[in-house]
PDB file of C-alpha atoms in Angstrom:
ATOM      1  CA  MET A 697      89.977 117.836  88.016  1.00 92.00           C
ATOM      2  CA  TYR A 698      90.350 117.708  91.603  1.00 96.00           C
ATOM      3  CA  LYS A 699      93.670 116.245  92.584  1.00 97.00           C
ATOM      4  CA  ILE A 700      94.768 113.696  95.448  1.00 98.00           C
ATOM      5  CA  GLY A 701      98.536 112.894  95.663  1.00 97.00           C
ATOM      6  CA  LEU A 702      98.450 109.371  97.322  1.00 97.00           C
ATOM      7  CA  THR A 703     101.752 108.181  98.875  1.00 96.00           C
ATOM      8  CA  GLY A 704     102.946 105.933 101.521  1.00 95.00           C
ATOM      9  CA  GLY A 705     106.325 103.888 102.583  1.00 92.00           C
ATOM     10  CA  ILE A 706     107.010 100.504 100.767  1.00 92.00           C
ATOM     11  CA  GLY A 707     104.839  98.070 101.879  1.00 92.00           C
ATOM     12  CA  SER A 708     102.173 100.331 103.277  1.00 94.00           C
ATOM     13  CA  GLY A 709      99.189  99.295 100.855  1.00 94.00           C
ATOM     14  CA  LYS A 710      98.937 102.421  98.738  1.00 95.00           C
ATOM     15  CA  THR A 711      98.630 100.298  95.458  1.00 94.00           C
ATOM     16  CA  ARG A 712      95.831  98.488  97.177  1.00 95.00           C
ATOM     17  CA  VAL A 713      94.000 101.602  98.088  1.00 97.00           C
ATOM     18  CA  ALA A 714      94.569 103.171  94.683  1.00 97.00           C
ATOM     19  CA  ASP A 715      92.905 100.190  93.082  1.00 97.00           C
ATOM     20  CA  MET A 716      89.810 100.621  95.381  1.00 98.00           C
ATOM     21  CA  LEU A 717      89.644 104.346  94.531  1.00 98.00           C
ATOM     22  CA  ALA A 718      89.704 103.295  90.621  1.00 97.00           C
ATOM     23  CA  GLU A 719      86.837 100.874  91.470  1.00 97.00           C
ATOM     24  CA  TRP A 720      84.934 103.492  92.698  1.00 98.00           C
ATOM     25  CA  GLY A 721      85.339 105.953  89.821  1.00 97.00           C
ATOM     26  CA  ALA A 722      88.668 107.945  90.512  1.00 98.00           C
ATOM     27  CA  ALA A 723      91.145 108.226  87.681  1.00 97.00           C
ATOM     28  CA  VAL A 724      94.490 106.900  88.892  1.00 97.00           C
ATOM     29  CA  VAL A 725      97.813 107.724  87.541  1.00 97.00           C
ATOM     30  CA  ASP A 726     100.638 105.418  89.153  1.00 96.00           C
ATOM     31  CA  THR A 727     104.095 106.901  88.653  1.00 95.00           C
ATOM     32  CA  ASP A 728     105.577 103.779  90.108  1.00 92.00           C
ATOM     33  CA  ALA A 729     103.702 101.703  87.397  1.00 94.00           C
ATOM     34  CA  ILE A 730     105.109 104.378  84.773  1.00 96.00           C
ATOM     35  CA  SER A 731     108.690 103.810  85.862  1.00 95.00           C
ATOM     36  CA  HIS A 732     108.133 100.037  85.592  1.00 95.00           C
ATOM     37  CA  ASP A 733     106.765 100.397  82.191  1.00 97.00           C
ATOM     38  CA  LEU A 734     109.751 102.788  81.183  1.00 97.00           C
ATOM     39  CA  THR A 735     112.368 100.117  82.516  1.00 97.00           C
ATOM     40  CA  ALA A 736     110.567  96.969  81.093  1.00 97.00           C
ATOM     41  CA  PRO A 737     111.800  95.158  77.962  1.00 96.00           C
ATOM     42  CA  GLY A 738     111.804  97.721  75.220  1.00 94.00           C
ATOM     43  CA  GLY A 739     110.985 100.448  77.604  1.00 96.00           C
ATOM     44  CA  ALA A 740     111.718 103.950  76.590  1.00 96.00           C
ATOM     45  CA  ALA A 741     114.428 104.491  79.372  1.00 97.00           C
ATOM     46  CA  MET A 742     116.261 101.492  78.696  1.00 97.00           C
ATOM     47  CA  PRO A 743     118.490 102.549  75.864  1.00 96.00           C
ATOM     48  CA  ALA A 744     119.851 105.460  78.120  1.00 97.00           C
ATOM     49  CA  ILE A 745     120.196 103.359  81.019  1.00 96.00           C
ATOM     50  CA  GLY A 746     122.256 100.899  79.041  1.00 95.00           C
ATOM     51  CA  GLN A 747     124.534 103.649  77.830  1.00 95.00           C
ATOM     52  CA  ALA A 748     124.985 105.152  81.203  1.00 95.00           C
ATOM     53  CA  PHE A 749     125.575 102.143  83.323  1.00 95.00           C
ATOM     54  CA  GLY A 750     126.532  99.281  81.001  1.00 95.00           C
ATOM     55  CA  ASP A 751     125.344  95.970  80.018  1.00 95.00           C
ATOM     56  CA  ALA A 752     125.223  94.676  83.660  1.00 95.00           C
ATOM     57  CA  ALA A 753     122.209  97.101  84.264  1.00 96.00           C
ATOM     58  CA  VAL A 754     120.323  95.153  81.666  1.00 96.00           C
ATOM     59  CA  ALA A 755     118.638  91.946  82.493  1.00 96.00           C
ATOM     60  CA  ALA A 756     118.415  89.046  79.847  1.00 95.00           C
ATOM     61  CA  ASP A 757     115.022  90.087  78.775  1.00 96.00           C
ATOM     62  CA  GLY A 758     115.994  93.454  78.230  1.00 96.00           C
ATOM     63  CA  SER A 759     114.628  95.168  81.081  1.00 96.00           C
ATOM     64  CA  LEU A 760     116.251  96.908  84.078  1.00 96.00           C
ATOM     65  CA  ASP A 761     118.097  94.525  86.400  1.00 96.00           C
ATOM     66  CA  ARG A 762     116.614  95.858  89.412  1.00 92.00           C
ATOM     67  CA  ALA A 763     118.451  93.860  92.176  1.00 90.00           C
ATOM     68  CA  TRP A 764     121.730  94.955  90.438  1.00 93.00           C
ATOM     69  CA  MET A 765     120.670  98.641  90.215  1.00 93.00           C
ATOM     70  CA  ARG A 766     119.286  98.389  93.854  1.00 88.00           C
ATOM     71  CA  ASP A 767     122.781  97.313  95.286  1.00 89.00           C
ATOM     72  CA  LEU A 768     124.648 100.095  93.085  1.00 93.00           C
ATOM     73  CA  VAL A 769     122.538 102.946  94.386  1.00 87.00           C
ATOM     74  CA  PHE A 770     123.172 101.973  97.671  1.00 84.00           C
ATOM     75  CA  ARG A 771     126.834 101.719  97.332  1.00 85.00           C
ATOM     76  CA  GLU A 772     127.363 104.658  95.273  1.00 87.00           C
ATOM     77  CA  PRO A 773     125.015 107.644  95.822  1.00 82.00           C
ATOM     78  CA  ASP A 774     126.005 109.407  92.666  1.00 91.00           C
ATOM     79  CA  ALA A 775     124.474 106.275  90.864  1.00 93.00           C
ATOM     80  CA  ARG A 776     121.015 107.191  92.036  1.00 90.00           C
ATOM     81  CA  ALA A 777     121.327 110.827  90.922  1.00 91.00           C
ATOM     82  CA  ARG A 778     122.443 109.473  87.295  1.00 94.00           C
ATOM     83  CA  LEU A 779     119.467 107.036  87.297  1.00 94.00           C
ATOM     84  CA  GLU A 780     116.950 109.717  88.327  1.00 92.00           C
ATOM     85  CA  ALA A 781     118.294 112.042  85.728  1.00 95.00           C
ATOM     86  CA  ILE A 782     117.258 109.564  83.119  1.00 96.00           C
ATOM     87  CA  LEU A 783     113.978 108.358  84.598  1.00 95.00           C
ATOM     88  CA  HIS A 784     112.426 111.634  86.172  1.00 93.00           C
ATOM     89  CA  PRO A 785     111.965 113.527  82.860  1.00 94.00           C
ATOM     90  CA  LEU A 786     110.453 110.480  81.472  1.00 96.00           C
ATOM     91  CA  ILE A 787     108.152 109.648  84.269  1.00 95.00           C
ATOM     92  CA  GLY A 788     107.185 113.376  84.432  1.00 93.00           C
ATOM     93  CA  LEU A 789     106.223 113.590  80.718  1.00 95.00           C
ATOM     94  CA  HIS A 790     104.351 110.391  80.931  1.00 96.00           C
ATOM     95  CA  THR A 791     102.478 111.544  83.915  1.00 95.00           C
ATOM     96  CA  ARG A 792     101.432 114.707  82.256  1.00 94.00           C
ATOM     97  CA  ARG A 793     100.184 112.737  79.274  1.00 95.00           C
ATOM     98  CA  ALA A 794      98.009 110.250  81.564  1.00 96.00           C
ATOM     99  CA  ALA A 795      96.587 113.220  83.744  1.00 95.00           C
ATOM    100  CA  GLU A 796      95.540 114.980  80.580  1.00 95.00           C
ATOM    101  CA  ALA A 797      93.749 112.003  79.280  1.00 95.00           C
ATOM    102  CA  ALA A 798      92.088 111.120  82.687  1.00 94.00           C
ATOM    103  CA  GLN A 799      88.534 110.845  83.196  1.00 95.00           C
ATOM    104  CA  GLY A 800      86.889 110.152  86.676  1.00 95.00           C
ATOM    105  CA  ASP A 801      85.086 111.679  89.674  1.00 96.00           C
ATOM    106  CA  TYR A 802      88.645 113.083  90.724  1.00 97.00           C
ATOM    107  CA  LEU A 803      92.398 112.385  89.907  1.00 97.00           C
ATOM    108  CA  VAL A 804      94.646 110.477  91.988  1.00 98.00           C
ATOM    109  CA  PHE A 805      98.546 110.537  91.561  1.00 97.00           C
ATOM    110  CA  VAL A 806     100.173 107.679  93.345  1.00 97.00           C
ATOM    111  CA  VAL A 807     103.596 108.781  94.096  1.00 95.00           C
ATOM    112  CA  PRO A 808     105.719 106.642  96.294  1.00 91.00           C
ATOM    113  CA  LEU A 809     108.364 109.619  96.920  1.00 89.00           C
ATOM    114  CA  LEU A 810     105.751 112.450  96.954  1.00 93.00           C
ATOM    115  CA  VAL A 811     106.902 113.816 100.244  1.00 92.00           C
ATOM    116  CA  GLU A 812     110.670 113.256  99.309  1.00 89.00           C
ATOM    117  CA  SER A 813     110.393 115.061  96.080  1.00 86.00           C
ATOM    118  CA  GLY A 814     109.019 118.322  97.459  1.00 83.00           C
ATOM    119  CA  ARG A 815     107.353 119.219  94.187  1.00 85.00           C
ATOM    120  CA  TRP A 816     103.755 118.003  94.769  1.00 90.00           C
ATOM    121  CA  ARG A 817     102.305 120.080  97.410  1.00 89.00           C
ATOM    122  CA  GLU A 818     101.465 122.814  95.223  1.00 90.00           C
ATOM    123  CA  GLN A 819     100.245 120.538  92.327  1.00 92.00           C
ATOM    124  CA  VAL A 820      97.725 118.696  94.368  1.00 95.00           C
ATOM    125  CA  ASP A 821      94.416 119.477  96.416  1.00 96.00           C
ATOM    126  CA  ARG A 822      95.196 117.292  99.047  1.00 96.00           C
ATOM    127  CA  ILE A 823      97.817 114.647 100.069  1.00 97.00           C
ATOM    128  CA  CYS A 824      96.789 111.360 101.600  1.00 98.00           C
ATOM    129  CA  VAL A 825      99.153 109.008 103.341  1.00 97.00           C
ATOM    130  CA  VAL A 826      98.698 105.227 103.751  1.00 97.00           C
ATOM    131  CA  ASP A 827     100.396 104.566 106.885  1.00 96.00           C
ATOM    132  CA  CYS A 828     101.565 101.383 108.763  1.00 94.00           C
ATOM    133  CA  ASP A 829     104.113 100.428 111.227  1.00 94.00           C
ATOM    134  CA  PRO A 830     107.713  99.612 110.086  1.00 93.00           C
ATOM    135  CA  ALA A 831     107.414  95.927 111.112  1.00 94.00           C
ATOM    136  CA  THR A 832     104.348  95.451 109.016  1.00 94.00           C
ATOM    137  CA  GLN A 833     106.192  97.124 106.072  1.00 93.00           C
ATOM    138  CA  VAL A 834     109.009  94.681 106.334  1.00 94.00           C
ATOM    139  CA  ALA A 835     106.650  91.554 106.896  1.00 93.00           C
ATOM    140  CA  ARG A 836     104.631  92.618 103.622  1.00 93.00           C
ATOM    141  CA  VAL A 837     107.561  93.274 101.391  1.00 93.00           C
ATOM    142  CA  GLN A 838     109.308  90.154 102.344  1.00 91.00           C
ATOM    143  CA  ALA A 839     106.081  88.246 101.683  1.00 91.00           C
ATOM    144  CA  ARG A 840     105.644  89.591  98.237  1.00 88.00           C
ATOM    145  CA  SER A 841     109.550  89.881  97.035  1.00 86.00           C
ATOM    146  CA  GLY A 842     111.692  87.668  99.027  1.00 81.00           C
ATOM    147  CA  LEU A 843     114.090  90.546  99.771  1.00 87.00           C
ATOM    148  CA  THR A 844     116.020  90.362 103.060  1.00 89.00           C
ATOM    149  CA  GLU A 845     114.989  92.484 106.014  1.00 91.00           C
ATOM    150  CA  GLN A 846     118.322  94.180 105.706  1.00 89.00           C
ATOM    151  CA  ALA A 847     117.629  95.067 101.957  1.00 88.00           C
ATOM    152  CA  ILE A 848     114.075  96.342 102.923  1.00 91.00           C
ATOM    153  CA  ARG A 849     115.394  98.214 105.871  1.00 91.00           C
ATOM    154  CA  ARG A 850     117.855 100.066 103.445  1.00 87.00           C
ATOM    155  CA  ILE A 851     114.880 101.057 100.973  1.00 88.00           C
ATOM    156  CA  MET A 852     112.961 102.304 104.080  1.00 91.00           C
ATOM    157  CA  ALA A 853     115.940 104.314 105.271  1.00 88.00           C
ATOM    158  CA  ALA A 854     116.123 105.895 101.948  1.00 84.00           C
ATOM    159  CA  GLN A 855     112.459 107.054 102.187  1.00 88.00           C
ATOM    160  CA  ALA A 856     111.018 109.885 104.202  1.00 90.00           C
ATOM    161  CA  ALA A 857     110.626 109.136 107.878  1.00 92.00           C
ATOM    162  CA  ARG A 858     107.094 107.995 109.027  1.00 92.00           C
ATOM    163  CA  ALA A 859     106.489 111.101 111.063  1.00 94.00           C
ATOM    164  CA  THR A 860     107.686 113.288 108.033  1.00 95.00           C
ATOM    165  CA  ARG A 861     105.124 111.670 105.656  1.00 94.00           C
ATOM    166  CA  LEU A 862     102.277 112.150 108.310  1.00 95.00           C
ATOM    167  CA  ALA A 863     103.213 115.646 109.064  1.00 95.00           C
ATOM    168  CA  ALA A 864     102.645 116.364 105.179  1.00 95.00           C
ATOM    169  CA  ALA A 865      99.305 114.537 105.149  1.00 96.00           C
ATOM    170  CA  ASP A 866      95.813 116.157 104.834  1.00 97.00           C
ATOM    171  CA  ASP A 867      94.248 112.677 105.067  1.00 97.00           C
ATOM    172  CA  VAL A 868      95.727 109.553 106.551  1.00 97.00           C
ATOM    173  CA  ILE A 869      94.523 105.897 105.805  1.00 97.00           C
ATOM    174  CA  ILE A 870      95.786 103.613 108.655  1.00 96.00           C
ATOM    175  CA  ASN A 871      96.493 100.205 107.210  1.00 96.00           C
ATOM    176  CA  ASP A 872      98.734  98.579 109.803  1.00 93.00           C
ATOM    177  CA  GLY A 873      99.085  94.745 110.988  1.00 88.00           C
ATOM    178  CA  ALA A 874      95.760  94.940 112.800  1.00 91.00           C
ATOM    179  CA  THR A 875      93.727  96.413 109.862  1.00 92.00           C
ATOM    180  CA  SER A 876      91.479  93.882 108.348  1.00 94.00           C
ATOM    181  CA  ALA A 877      90.560  94.068 104.577  1.00 94.00           C
ATOM    182  CA  GLN A 878      87.059  95.380 105.372  1.00 96.00           C
ATOM    183  CA  GLN A 879      88.447  98.111 107.633  1.00 97.00           C
ATOM    184  CA  LEU A 880      90.854  99.195 104.778  1.00 97.00           C
ATOM    185  CA  ARG A 881      87.943  99.270 102.506  1.00 97.00           C
ATOM    186  CA  ALA A 882      85.721 101.376 104.853  1.00 97.00           C
ATOM    187  CA  ARG A 883      88.522 103.819 105.321  1.00 97.00           C
ATOM    188  CA  ALA A 884      89.207 104.326 101.968  1.00 97.00           C
ATOM    189  CA  LYS A 885      85.666 104.443 101.095  1.00 98.00           C
ATOM    190  CA  ALA A 886      85.039 107.294 103.639  1.00 97.00           C
ATOM    191  CA  LEU A 887      87.793 109.288 101.983  1.00 97.00           C
ATOM    192  CA  HIS A 888      86.540 108.778  98.598  1.00 98.00           C
ATOM    193  CA  ASP A 889      82.953 109.684  99.533  1.00 97.00           C
ATOM    194  CA  SER A 890      84.589 113.081 100.986  1.00 97.00           C
ATOM    195  CA  TRP A 891      86.949 113.649  97.947  1.00 97.00           C
ATOM    196  CA  CYS A 892      83.859 113.228  95.691  1.00 97.00           C
ATOM    197  CA  ARG A 893      82.061 116.037  97.475  1.00 95.00           C
ATOM    198  CA  LEU A 894      85.146 118.273  97.499  1.00 95.00           C
ATOM    199  CA  ALA A 895      85.449 117.620  93.810  1.00 95.00           C
ATOM    200  CA  ALA A 896      81.866 118.482  92.946  1.00 92.00           C
ATOM    201  CA  ALA A 897      82.088 121.910  95.058  1.00 89.00           C
ATOM    202  CA  PRO A 898      82.619 125.082  93.121  1.00 78.00           C
ATOM    203  CA  ARG A 899      86.149 126.204  93.786  1.00 66.00           C
ATOM    204  CA  ARG A 900      88.786 128.432  92.520  1.00 62.00           C
ATOM    205  CA  LEU A 901      92.056 127.022  91.363  1.00 56.00           C
ATOM    206  CA  PRO A 902      95.299 128.240  92.905  1.00 55.00           C
ATOM    207  CA  PRO A 903      98.051 129.506  90.488  1.00 52.00           C
ATOM    208  CA  GLY A 904      99.795 126.425  88.939  1.00 53.00           C
ATOM    209  CA  ALA A 905      97.346 123.967  90.070  1.00 50.00           C
ATOM    210  CA  ALA A 906      96.937 122.737  86.558  1.00 48.00           C
ATOM    211  CA  GLY A 907     100.650 121.728  86.211  1.00 53.00           C
ATOM    212  CA  ILE A 908     102.351 118.275  86.802  1.00 54.00           C
ATOM    213  CA  PRO A 909     105.906 118.166  88.144  1.00 54.00           C
ATOM    214  CA  GLU A 910     108.640 117.358  86.195  1.00 50.00           C
TER     215      GLU A 910
END
């Protein structure tokens, strides 16, 4: 299948765009949703997380205590590496399984840290960045999560810089504070139509294009 890597900073609206693409016939594999499933109550990653970080990492319902973990990884950089060593192989496995089962006009991988990982460029045909200004990111995340501005900006600082994401993009969907719902939908639909045409065109697969990063 023709593959799109969809990414963007926190609060950019990439999930909203992915939902539209799925509505129009794309197959969507959301690695963030996979991560949440793995760390939900009874999730496959929870036993290893509990063993590595102790009971404090586990919320009362058996899920990952995200607030506790967020504070820990910002205080202790090695904690992020330990968490990723648990999660990334599982996310890779479940992503590959979902991709193998996917059916649609083309395949979209929603990857929040696509640019940061450095592993996706050779695995997708195009990279699309959903872009907005930092102030809009902060306002959106505050509205949906209740996180403080300081906490949000710490998350943003741990992600790729806006210019770095845009430099990696083949396609960009602007979704700043001035973008209406109708404008966002029109911009996403134009790219969807373009990707459908590209997916339907005969092409020669580059070496390794069928693989999904670990």
